[in-house]
Amino acid sequence: GKVVINPDIRFGKPCIKGTRIAVSDILNLLGAGYTIEEIPEQYPGITKKDVVGAIEYASEFMEHPTQVIMQA
């Protein structure tokens, strides 16, 4: 699951590559109690690997918030 930043998609929020699904969308579902397996059911077109990639991106961002981690 690759995360990319495109200024033309979702105002530059980090998103799952090839979608308009932001990392924050996935984190919000996790916070609401959804499991990694359930989230792709809410967002057809993404996989469990994409969900894990979003979590990894968020974790890396928390470690290094001033760096843009992955670019398109």
Short mmCIF file of C-alpha atoms in Angstrom, two decimals:
data_model
loop_
_atom_site.label_atom_id
_atom_site.label_comp_id
_atom_site.label_asym_id
_atom_site.label_seq_id
_atom_site.Cartn_x
_atom_site.Cartn_y
_atom_site.Cartn_z
CA GLY A 1 0.00 0.00 0.00
CA LYS A 2 1.74 3.12 -1.24
CA VAL A 3 0.84 6.53 0.10
CA VAL A 4 1.26 9.53 -2.18
CA ILE A 5 0.75 13.27 -1.90
CA ASN A 6 -0.77 15.12 -4.83
CA PRO A 7 -1.75 18.78 -4.35
CA ASP A 8 -4.67 18.26 -6.75
CA ILE A 9 -6.22 15.40 -4.72
CA ARG A 10 -7.88 16.05 -1.36
CA PHE A 11 -5.98 19.35 -0.97
CA GLY A 12 -2.65 17.52 -0.77
CA LYS A 13 -3.57 15.15 2.03
CA PRO A 14 -1.59 11.90 1.97
CA CYS A 15 -3.77 9.35 0.12
CA ILE A 16 -3.63 5.72 -0.95
CA LYS A 17 -2.09 5.70 -4.43
CA GLY A 18 -4.69 5.67 -7.19
CA THR A 19 -7.53 6.69 -4.87
CA ARG A 20 -8.97 9.72 -3.11
CA ILE A 21 -8.89 7.85 0.21
CA ALA A 22 -6.78 9.79 2.69
CA VAL A 23 -4.62 8.26 5.40
CA SER A 24 -6.76 10.23 7.87
CA ASP A 25 -9.92 8.51 6.54
CA ILE A 26 -8.40 5.14 7.40
CA LEU A 27 -7.16 6.29 10.81
CA ASN A 28 -10.62 7.67 11.62
CA LEU A 29 -12.18 4.27 10.88
CA LEU A 30 -9.60 2.54 13.07
CA GLY A 31 -10.43 5.00 15.83
CA ALA A 32 -14.12 4.20 15.41
CA GLY A 33 -13.37 0.53 16.03
CA TYR A 34 -13.11 -0.89 12.52
CA THR A 35 -10.52 -3.61 12.00
CA ILE A 36 -7.85 -3.69 9.32
CA GLU A 37 -9.90 -6.39 7.61
CA GLU A 38 -13.16 -4.37 7.73
CA ILE A 39 -11.84 -1.12 6.30
CA PRO A 40 -11.54 -2.34 2.68
CA GLU A 41 -15.25 -3.21 2.89
CA GLN A 42 -15.95 0.49 3.61
CA TYR A 43 -13.69 1.68 0.78
CA PRO A 44 -13.93 -0.67 -2.19
CA GLY A 45 -10.79 -0.45 -4.26
CA ILE A 46 -8.33 -0.61 -1.38
CA THR A 47 -6.78 -3.67 0.16
CA LYS A 48 -5.64 -4.74 3.60
CA LYS A 49 -2.11 -3.95 2.39
CA ASP A 50 -3.23 -0.37 1.66
CA VAL A 51 -4.64 -0.04 5.18
CA VAL A 52 -1.37 -1.29 6.68
CA GLY A 53 0.54 1.11 4.43
CA ALA A 54 -1.55 4.01 5.73
CA ILE A 55 -0.82 3.00 9.34
CA GLU A 56 2.90 2.71 8.56
CA TYR A 57 2.86 6.13 6.89
CA ALA A 58 1.15 7.70 9.91
CA SER A 59 3.63 6.06 12.26
CA GLU A 60 6.59 7.29 10.23
CA PHE A 61 5.08 10.78 10.05
CA MET A 62 4.76 10.87 13.84
CA GLU A 63 8.46 10.03 14.11
CA HIS A 64 9.51 12.67 11.55
CA PRO A 65 6.67 15.22 11.19
CA THR A 66 8.72 17.83 9.34
CA GLN A 67 9.61 15.50 6.47
CA VAL A 68 7.39 14.63 3.54
CA ILE A 69 7.84 10.88 3.48
CA MET A 70 6.58 9.71 0.10
CA GLN A 71 5.85 11.63 -3.07
CA ALA A 72 3.96 10.64 -6.18
#
